[in-house]
Coordinates of C-alpha atoms in Angstrom, one line a residue:
M107 CA 11.9 16.2 -8.0
S108 CA 13.5 15.0 -4.7
T109 CA 12.8 11.4 -3.4
D110 CA 13.2 12.5 0.1
D111 CA 10.3 12.5 2.5
P112 CA 8.3 15.6 1.6
V113 CA 7.5 16.1 5.4
P114 CA 9.4 17.6 8.3
T115 CA 11.7 15.4 10.1
A116 CA 10.5 14.9 13.7
T117 CA 11.3 12.7 16.6
S118 CA 8.2 12.4 18.0
W119 CA 4.4 13.5 17.7
T120 CA 1.9 13.6 20.6
A121 CA -0.9 11.9 19.0
P122 CA -4.1 14.0 20.2
T123 CA -6.8 12.8 22.3
A124 CA -10.2 13.2 21.0
A125 CA -11.6 16.4 22.5
T126 CA -14.6 14.5 24.4
T127 CA -14.8 11.3 26.2
P128 CA -16.1 8.4 24.2
A129 CA -19.9 9.3 23.4
T130 CA -22.9 7.5 23.5
A131 CA -24.9 7.1 20.3
G132 CA -27.0 10.1 21.4
D133 CA -24.1 12.2 22.3
A134 CA -21.6 11.6 19.5
T135 CA -19.8 15.0 18.8
L136 CA -16.8 14.0 16.5
R137 CA -18.1 16.0 13.1
A138 CA -15.4 16.1 10.3
T139 CA -15.0 15.7 6.6
V140 CA -11.7 14.5 5.3
R141 CA -9.9 14.0 2.1
V142 CA -7.3 11.4 1.6
P143 CA -4.6 11.4 -1.3
G144 CA -4.5 9.3 -4.2
S145 CA -4.0 5.4 -3.9
K146 CA -0.3 4.4 -3.8
S147 CA -1.2 1.0 -5.3
I148 CA -2.9 2.7 -8.3
T149 CA -0.6 5.5 -8.7
N150 CA 2.4 3.3 -8.9
R151 CA 0.7 0.7 -11.3
A152 CA -0.5 3.3 -13.5
C153 CA 2.9 4.8 -13.8
V154 CA 4.5 1.4 -14.7
L155 CA 1.6 0.9 -17.2
A156 CA 2.1 4.2 -18.5
A157 CA 5.7 3.8 -19.1
L158 CA 5.1 0.7 -20.9
S159 CA 2.3 2.2 -23.4
A160 CA 2.9 3.4 -26.8
G161 CA 1.8 7.2 -26.3
T162 CA 1.7 9.6 -23.6
T163 CA -0.9 9.1 -20.5
L164 CA -2.1 11.7 -18.3
V165 CA -2.3 10.3 -14.7
R166 CA -4.9 12.4 -12.9
E167 CA -5.1 13.0 -9.0
P168 CA -1.8 10.9 -8.6
L169 CA -0.3 10.5 -5.0
D170 CA 2.6 12.7 -4.1
S171 CA 4.4 10.8 -1.6
R172 CA 8.0 9.3 -0.9
D173 CA 6.9 6.0 -2.6
A174 CA 5.6 7.7 -5.4
R175 CA 8.3 10.2 -6.1
L176 CA 10.8 7.0 -5.7
M177 CA 8.8 5.3 -8.5
L178 CA 8.8 8.2 -10.8
A179 CA 12.7 8.6 -10.1
A180 CA 13.2 5.0 -11.1
L181 CA 11.1 5.3 -14.5
R182 CA 13.2 8.4 -15.2
E183 CA 16.4 6.3 -14.6
L184 CA 14.9 3.7 -16.9
G185 CA 14.2 6.2 -19.8
A186 CA 10.5 7.4 -19.3
T187 CA 9.7 10.9 -18.8
A188 CA 7.2 12.3 -16.1
E189 CA 6.2 15.7 -15.9
H190 CA 3.7 17.4 -13.4
T191 CA 1.1 19.6 -15.0
A192 CA -1.9 21.3 -13.8
D193 CA -4.1 18.3 -14.8
G194 CA -1.8 15.7 -13.1
L195 CA 1.1 13.6 -14.3
R196 CA 2.2 13.3 -17.8
I197 CA 4.0 10.2 -18.5
S198 CA 6.0 9.2 -21.8
P199 CA 7.1 5.8 -22.6
L200 CA 10.5 4.1 -21.7
T201 CA 13.3 4.4 -24.3
Q202 CA 16.0 2.0 -24.7
G203 CA 19.1 3.8 -24.0
D204 CA 22.5 2.2 -22.9
G205 CA 25.2 2.6 -20.5
E206 CA 24.7 2.2 -16.7
T207 CA 22.4 3.6 -14.3
H208 CA 21.2 3.6 -10.6
V209 CA 17.5 3.2 -9.2
V210 CA 17.2 4.1 -5.7
L211 CA 14.5 2.0 -4.0
G212 CA 14.2 3.6 -0.7
N213 CA 11.9 1.1 1.3
A214 CA 9.2 1.2 -1.3
G215 CA 8.1 -2.4 -2.0
T216 CA 6.4 -1.5 -5.2
V217 CA 9.5 0.1 -6.8
A218 CA 11.6 -2.8 -5.8
R219 CA 9.4 -5.4 -7.2
F220 CA 7.7 -3.6 -10.2
T221 CA 10.8 -2.1 -11.9
P222 CA 13.5 -5.0 -12.3
A223 CA 11.5 -6.3 -15.2
L224 CA 11.0 -2.8 -16.9
A225 CA 14.9 -2.7 -16.7
A226 CA 15.3 -6.1 -18.5
L227 CA 13.4 -4.6 -21.3
G228 CA 16.0 -1.9 -22.0
E229 CA 19.8 -1.9 -22.9
R230 CA 20.9 -0.4 -19.7
T231 CA 22.9 -1.9 -17.0
V232 CA 20.8 -0.9 -14.0
H233 CA 22.0 -1.1 -10.4
F234 CA 19.3 -1.4 -7.6
D235 CA 19.7 -0.7 -4.0
G236 CA 17.9 1.3 -1.2
D237 CA 17.4 1.6 2.4
A238 CA 18.7 -1.1 4.8
A239 CA 15.1 -2.2 5.3
I240 CA 14.6 -3.0 1.8
R241 CA 17.4 -5.3 1.8
R242 CA 15.4 -7.4 4.3
R243 CA 12.2 -7.4 2.4
P244 CA 11.5 -10.5 0.1
L245 CA 12.5 -10.7 -3.5
S246 CA 14.4 -13.7 -4.4
P247 CA 11.0 -15.6 -5.8
L248 CA 10.4 -12.6 -8.3
L249 CA 14.2 -12.3 -9.3
D250 CA 14.3 -16.1 -9.9
A251 CA 11.0 -15.9 -12.1
L252 CA 12.6 -13.1 -14.1
R253 CA 15.4 -15.1 -14.7
T254 CA 13.5 -17.9 -15.8
L255 CA 11.8 -15.7 -18.4
G256 CA 15.2 -14.5 -19.8
A257 CA 16.3 -11.7 -17.5
D258 CA 20.2 -11.3 -16.7
I259 CA 20.2 -10.5 -13.0
E260 CA 23.3 -10.3 -11.2
D261 CA 23.1 -10.6 -7.4
G262 CA 25.1 -8.0 -5.2
P263 CA 27.5 -8.3 -2.5
G264 CA 24.6 -9.1 0.0
E265 CA 22.1 -11.6 0.5
P266 CA 21.3 -13.5 -2.8
G267 CA 17.8 -12.5 -4.1
A268 CA 17.7 -9.0 -2.6
P269 CA 19.0 -5.7 -3.0
P270 CA 21.7 -4.9 -4.1
F271 CA 21.6 -6.3 -7.4
T272 CA 22.0 -5.6 -11.1
V273 CA 19.8 -6.0 -14.1
H274 CA 21.8 -6.0 -17.4
G275 CA 19.3 -5.3 -20.2
H276 CA 19.7 -6.8 -23.6
G277 CA 16.7 -5.1 -25.2
G278 CA 13.7 -7.3 -24.2
L279 CA 12.4 -10.5 -22.5
R280 CA 11.1 -13.7 -24.4
G281 CA 8.6 -14.2 -21.5
G282 CA 6.8 -17.5 -21.6
E283 CA 5.7 -19.9 -18.7
V284 CA 7.0 -19.8 -15.1
D285 CA 6.2 -21.0 -11.7
L286 CA 5.9 -18.5 -9.1
D287 CA 5.5 -18.7 -5.4
S288 CA 4.0 -15.1 -4.4
S289 CA 2.9 -16.3 -0.8
A290 CA 5.3 -13.8 0.6
S291 CA 3.7 -10.7 -1.4
S292 CA 1.3 -10.4 -4.0
Q293 CA 3.4 -7.8 -5.4
F294 CA 5.6 -10.7 -7.1
L295 CA 2.7 -11.8 -9.3
S296 CA 1.7 -8.2 -9.9
A297 CA 5.2 -7.4 -11.0
L298 CA 5.2 -10.0 -13.7
L299 CA 1.7 -9.3 -15.0
L300 CA 2.3 -5.5 -15.3
A301 CA 5.3 -6.1 -17.5
A302 CA 4.1 -9.1 -19.4
P303 CA 2.4 -7.1 -22.5
A304 CA 6.0 -5.9 -23.2
F305 CA 7.3 -9.6 -23.3
D306 CA 7.9 -11.4 -26.6
H307 CA 5.5 -14.1 -25.7
G308 CA 3.8 -12.5 -22.9
V309 CA 3.5 -14.4 -19.6
T310 CA 1.7 -17.5 -18.2
V311 CA 2.3 -17.8 -14.3
R312 CA 1.6 -20.9 -12.4
L313 CA 1.0 -20.2 -8.7
L314 CA 2.7 -21.8 -6.3
G315 CA 1.4 -21.5 -2.5
E316 CA -1.3 -19.1 -1.5
V317 CA -1.5 -15.5 -2.6
P318 CA -2.3 -13.1 0.0
S319 CA -4.3 -9.7 -0.8
E320 CA -6.1 -11.2 -3.9
P321 CA -7.8 -7.7 -4.3
H322 CA -4.3 -6.5 -5.2
I323 CA -4.3 -8.8 -7.9
A324 CA -7.8 -8.0 -9.0
M325 CA -6.6 -4.4 -9.1
T326 CA -3.6 -5.3 -11.3
L327 CA -5.7 -7.3 -13.8
D328 CA -8.5 -4.5 -14.0
M329 CA -5.8 -1.8 -14.7
L330 CA -4.2 -4.0 -17.7
R331 CA -7.5 -4.0 -19.0
R332 CA -8.0 -0.6 -19.0
F333 CA -4.8 0.1 -20.6
G334 CA -5.6 -2.4 -23.3
A335 CA -4.1 -5.8 -22.4
A336 CA -6.2 -9.0 -22.2
P337 CA -5.2 -10.9 -19.1
E338 CA -7.0 -14.3 -18.2
R339 CA -7.1 -15.9 -14.8
R340 CA -7.6 -19.6 -14.8
G341 CA -7.4 -21.0 -11.3
R342 CA -3.9 -21.3 -10.6
E343 CA -2.8 -20.0 -13.8
V344 CA -2.7 -16.1 -14.8
H345 CA -1.9 -15.4 -18.6
V346 CA -1.3 -11.9 -20.2
P347 CA -0.5 -12.1 -23.9
P348 CA 1.6 -9.7 -25.5
A349 CA -0.3 -6.3 -26.2
T350 CA 0.3 -2.8 -27.3
L351 CA -0.9 -0.7 -24.2
T352 CA -2.4 2.9 -24.7
L353 CA -4.5 5.0 -22.5
A354 CA -4.7 8.9 -23.0
D355 CA -6.2 9.4 -19.5
Y356 CA -6.4 7.8 -16.1
A357 CA -7.8 9.2 -12.8
V358 CA -6.4 7.7 -9.5
E359 CA -9.0 6.9 -6.6
P360 CA -8.4 8.0 -3.2
D361 CA -6.2 5.4 -1.1
L362 CA -8.7 3.5 1.2
S363 CA -6.1 1.8 3.1
T364 CA -4.8 5.4 4.0
A365 CA -8.4 6.3 5.0
A366 CA -8.5 3.5 7.6
P367 CA -7.4 5.6 10.7
F368 CA -10.3 8.4 9.6
V369 CA -12.7 5.4 9.5
A370 CA -11.7 4.2 13.0
A371 CA -11.9 7.6 14.7
P372 CA -15.8 7.7 15.0
L373 CA -16.1 3.7 16.0
V374 CA -13.3 4.6 18.7
T375 CA -14.6 8.1 20.1
G376 CA -18.0 8.0 18.9
G377 CA -19.3 10.7 16.2
T378 CA -19.3 10.9 12.4
V379 CA -16.5 11.2 9.8
R380 CA -17.3 12.0 6.2
I381 CA -14.7 10.8 3.7
V382 CA -14.8 12.7 0.2
G383 CA -14.4 10.6 -2.9
W384 CA -14.9 7.0 -1.7
P385 CA -15.7 4.9 -4.9
R386 CA -19.0 2.9 -4.9
E387 CA -17.1 0.3 -6.9
T388 CA -13.3 -0.3 -6.4
T389 CA -10.8 -3.2 -6.3
Q390 CA -9.1 -1.7 -3.6
P391 CA -8.9 -3.8 -0.5
G392 CA -9.5 -1.2 1.8
D393 CA -13.0 -1.0 0.6
W394 CA -13.5 -4.0 3.3
L395 CA -13.5 -1.3 5.8
R396 CA -17.0 -0.4 5.2
S397 CA -17.9 -4.3 6.2
L398 CA -15.8 -3.9 9.2
V399 CA -17.9 -0.8 10.4
A400 CA -21.1 -2.8 10.0
E401 CA -19.5 -5.7 12.0
L402 CA -18.3 -3.7 14.6
G403 CA -21.5 -1.8 15.4
G404 CA -21.4 1.4 13.4
E405 CA -22.6 2.6 10.1
A406 CA -21.1 3.3 6.9
V407 CA -23.4 4.8 4.0
F408 CA -22.8 6.6 0.9
E409 CA -24.2 10.2 0.4
R410 CA -23.8 12.7 -2.2
G411 CA -21.6 15.8 -1.8
A412 CA -22.2 19.3 -2.5
D413 CA -19.9 19.2 -5.5
G414 CA -21.8 15.7 -6.8
S415 CA -18.8 13.4 -5.5
D416 CA -19.8 10.4 -3.5
V417 CA -18.8 10.7 0.1
L418 CA -18.7 7.9 2.6
R419 CA -20.3 8.7 6.1
V420 CA -19.0 6.7 9.1
S421 CA -20.5 6.9 12.3
G422 CA -20.1 5.1 15.7
D423 CA -20.7 5.3 19.1
G424 CA -17.4 4.7 20.8
R425 CA -18.4 1.3 22.0
L426 CA -16.4 -1.7 20.5
A427 CA -17.0 -5.5 20.9
G428 CA -14.2 -8.2 20.6
R429 CA -14.1 -9.9 17.2
E430 CA -12.2 -12.6 15.1
L431 CA -11.1 -11.3 12.0
D432 CA -9.1 -13.0 8.9
L433 CA -7.4 -10.0 7.5
H434 CA -5.5 -12.4 4.8
E435 CA -6.9 -10.4 2.1
V436 CA -6.6 -6.8 3.6
G437 CA -3.2 -7.3 5.6
E438 CA -2.2 -3.9 5.2
L439 CA -5.0 -2.7 7.5
T440 CA -4.0 -4.7 10.3
P441 CA -2.0 -1.9 12.4
V442 CA -5.2 0.4 12.5
V443 CA -7.5 -2.7 13.1
A444 CA -5.2 -3.8 15.8
A445 CA -5.0 -0.3 17.5
M446 CA -8.9 -0.4 17.5
L447 CA -9.3 -3.6 18.9
C448 CA -7.3 -2.7 22.1
F449 CA -10.5 -0.5 22.9
A450 CA -12.9 -3.6 22.6
D451 CA -14.8 -4.8 25.7
G452 CA -13.9 -8.5 24.9
P453 CA -11.0 -10.7 23.4
S454 CA -10.2 -10.3 19.8
R455 CA -8.0 -12.4 17.3
I456 CA -6.5 -11.5 14.1
S457 CA -5.3 -14.3 11.7
G458 CA -4.1 -14.8 8.2
V459 CA -1.6 -12.2 8.1
A460 CA 1.7 -14.1 8.6
H461 CA 3.0 -12.4 5.4
L462 CA 3.1 -9.1 7.3
R463 CA 6.2 -10.4 8.9
G464 CA 8.0 -9.3 5.5
H465 CA 6.6 -5.7 5.1
E466 CA 8.3 -2.4 5.9
T467 CA 9.2 -4.2 9.0
D468 CA 7.9 -7.3 11.2
R469 CA 4.5 -5.9 11.7
L470 CA 3.2 -8.6 14.0
A471 CA 6.3 -8.4 16.2
A472 CA 6.0 -4.5 16.1
L473 CA 2.4 -4.5 17.1
A474 CA 2.8 -6.9 19.7
T475 CA 5.8 -5.2 21.3
E476 CA 4.5 -1.7 21.0
L477 CA 1.0 -2.2 22.2
T478 CA 2.1 -4.4 25.2
A479 CA 4.3 -1.8 26.2
L480 CA 1.5 0.9 26.6
G481 CA -0.4 -1.7 28.8
G482 CA -2.2 -3.9 26.1
A483 CA -2.6 -7.6 26.2
V484 CA -1.4 -8.5 23.0
S485 CA 0.5 -11.4 21.7
E486 CA 1.6 -12.9 18.5
T487 CA 0.3 -16.2 17.0
A488 CA 1.8 -17.9 14.2
D489 CA -0.2 -16.0 11.6
G490 CA -1.7 -12.9 13.5
L491 CA -2.5 -11.5 16.9
V492 CA -4.4 -12.2 20.0
I493 CA -5.7 -9.0 21.7
G494 CA -7.4 -9.0 25.2
P495 CA -9.1 -6.1 26.7
A496 CA -6.9 -4.1 29.0
P497 CA -6.3 -0.3 30.1
L498 CA -3.7 1.5 28.2
H499 CA -1.3 4.3 29.3
A500 CA 0.8 7.0 28.2
G501 CA 4.4 6.2 26.6
T502 CA 6.5 6.1 23.3
F503 CA 4.8 4.0 20.3
H504 CA 7.7 3.3 18.2
T505 CA 7.3 2.8 14.6
Y506 CA 10.0 1.1 12.9
D507 CA 10.0 3.4 9.9
D508 CA 6.5 1.8 9.2
H509 CA 3.9 4.5 7.9
R510 CA 1.1 2.2 9.0
L511 CA 2.4 2.1 12.6
V512 CA 2.2 5.8 12.5
M513 CA -1.4 5.6 11.6
A514 CA -2.2 3.0 14.3
G515 CA -0.3 5.3 16.9
A516 CA -2.6 8.1 16.1
V517 CA -5.6 5.8 16.7
L518 CA -4.6 5.0 20.0
G519 CA -4.0 8.7 21.0
L520 CA -7.7 9.2 20.3
R521 CA -8.5 7.5 23.8
V522 CA -5.1 7.4 25.5
S523 CA -3.5 10.9 26.6
G524 CA 0.4 11.0 26.2
V525 CA 0.7 8.7 23.4
E526 CA 4.1 9.8 21.8
V527 CA 4.4 8.4 18.0
E528 CA 8.1 8.1 17.2
N529 CA 9.2 9.5 13.6
P530 CA 5.9 10.7 12.4
A531 CA 7.7 11.9 9.1
T532 CA 7.9 8.2 8.0
V533 CA 4.1 8.5 7.1
G534 CA 5.4 10.5 4.1
K535 CA 5.5 7.1 2.4
T536 CA 1.9 7.5 1.7
F537 CA 0.3 10.5 3.1
P538 CA 2.5 13.5 3.8
G539 CA 0.0 15.6 5.2
F540 CA -1.5 13.0 7.6
V541 CA -0.4 14.6 10.7
D542 CA -2.2 17.9 9.7
A543 CA -5.3 16.1 8.4
W544 CA -5.5 14.3 11.8
H545 CA -5.4 17.4 13.7
A546 CA -8.0 19.1 11.5
M547 CA -10.2 16.3 12.0
L548 CA -10.1 16.5 15.7
G549 CA -10.5 20.5 15.4
A550 CA -7.1 20.9 16.8
V551 CA -5.8 23.5 14.2

């Protein structure tokens, strides 16, 4: 399967404006039911754990996107097999192998962070490299931790501790104790924990600094338990002992972070959107959106769909008040939340997200620049954004090869005519069908 973006390339997309003006509570007209694809975070974790398992795992309802395809391609290079079937994705374990191979990272943070440890478990020499953007994303703390645990990692010709680099596999890792600063990305910690059951002595990670996005760590620990590991969290320490992993069947939840713009739509325009398959219990950080809806004066309630599945019904009246929001645990939602707050009737502040400067792009700088260019009153702080009420106007919203910025641009287009979203194809990283789904929600197709 190709690792190219599975969506057409386009230079820009005119984000459609909602068909009606912002509605009042008694005159809301947006009525839509949407489905979002499987969670990227869960899909890629499930694929890694399946590749480390003793038997074959069927991963049901996986995400099919650029990041997911890059993960599957990486696992194949490392000796696993991944076969698409009518029921999902069937993954068989890694094999040792030998010789040299290349892992293409693209701009996929989970691939860049989760797969080097797997390469160290084998006997191949594995060269890692990707897009220019991935070379700027933080990786050094993880590579240094892997070296401490016994990995043989050679820096490439670029910046030390960043792609390109090479892992020389020697048939396993001893593991043991290691200090880790995971303040730049929770994925550093997840990467060690996911591979730890295959280390000779497991791993005990002593955390330095504050870890962002604790829900993603909870997700990792939960999935390790489902596959048969026994992780323990003791304050600033996380321990995963050696274990034989096995799980025949695993179902991926819908991606709640990808659902964010659809949750935002009825709050921004007025109306109701039903999101099919929203889990009542989950470790996904995107579930925080239900609390945000209530805080912003909307309603988010569970219903039972015609097929018996859970459905989240989100309703709003198009009126938003300014808010102060600490998004430290849900940083990936910042672009959509910032776009929403541009329509609030008072000032807002987003804090706790300094780590977003090391994501697909410097998201704080990008949001401040692009929202201001459209007339917004947006400025950066040390760890977030200040957003004041201001009338927005038409213009180009640049996306910096960042899928979450495409989604933010779509939200802006709900209320502002003539918003041109640059390079919408980059949304193929997590939701190749996003543009079509957005038009369908607004009745444009």
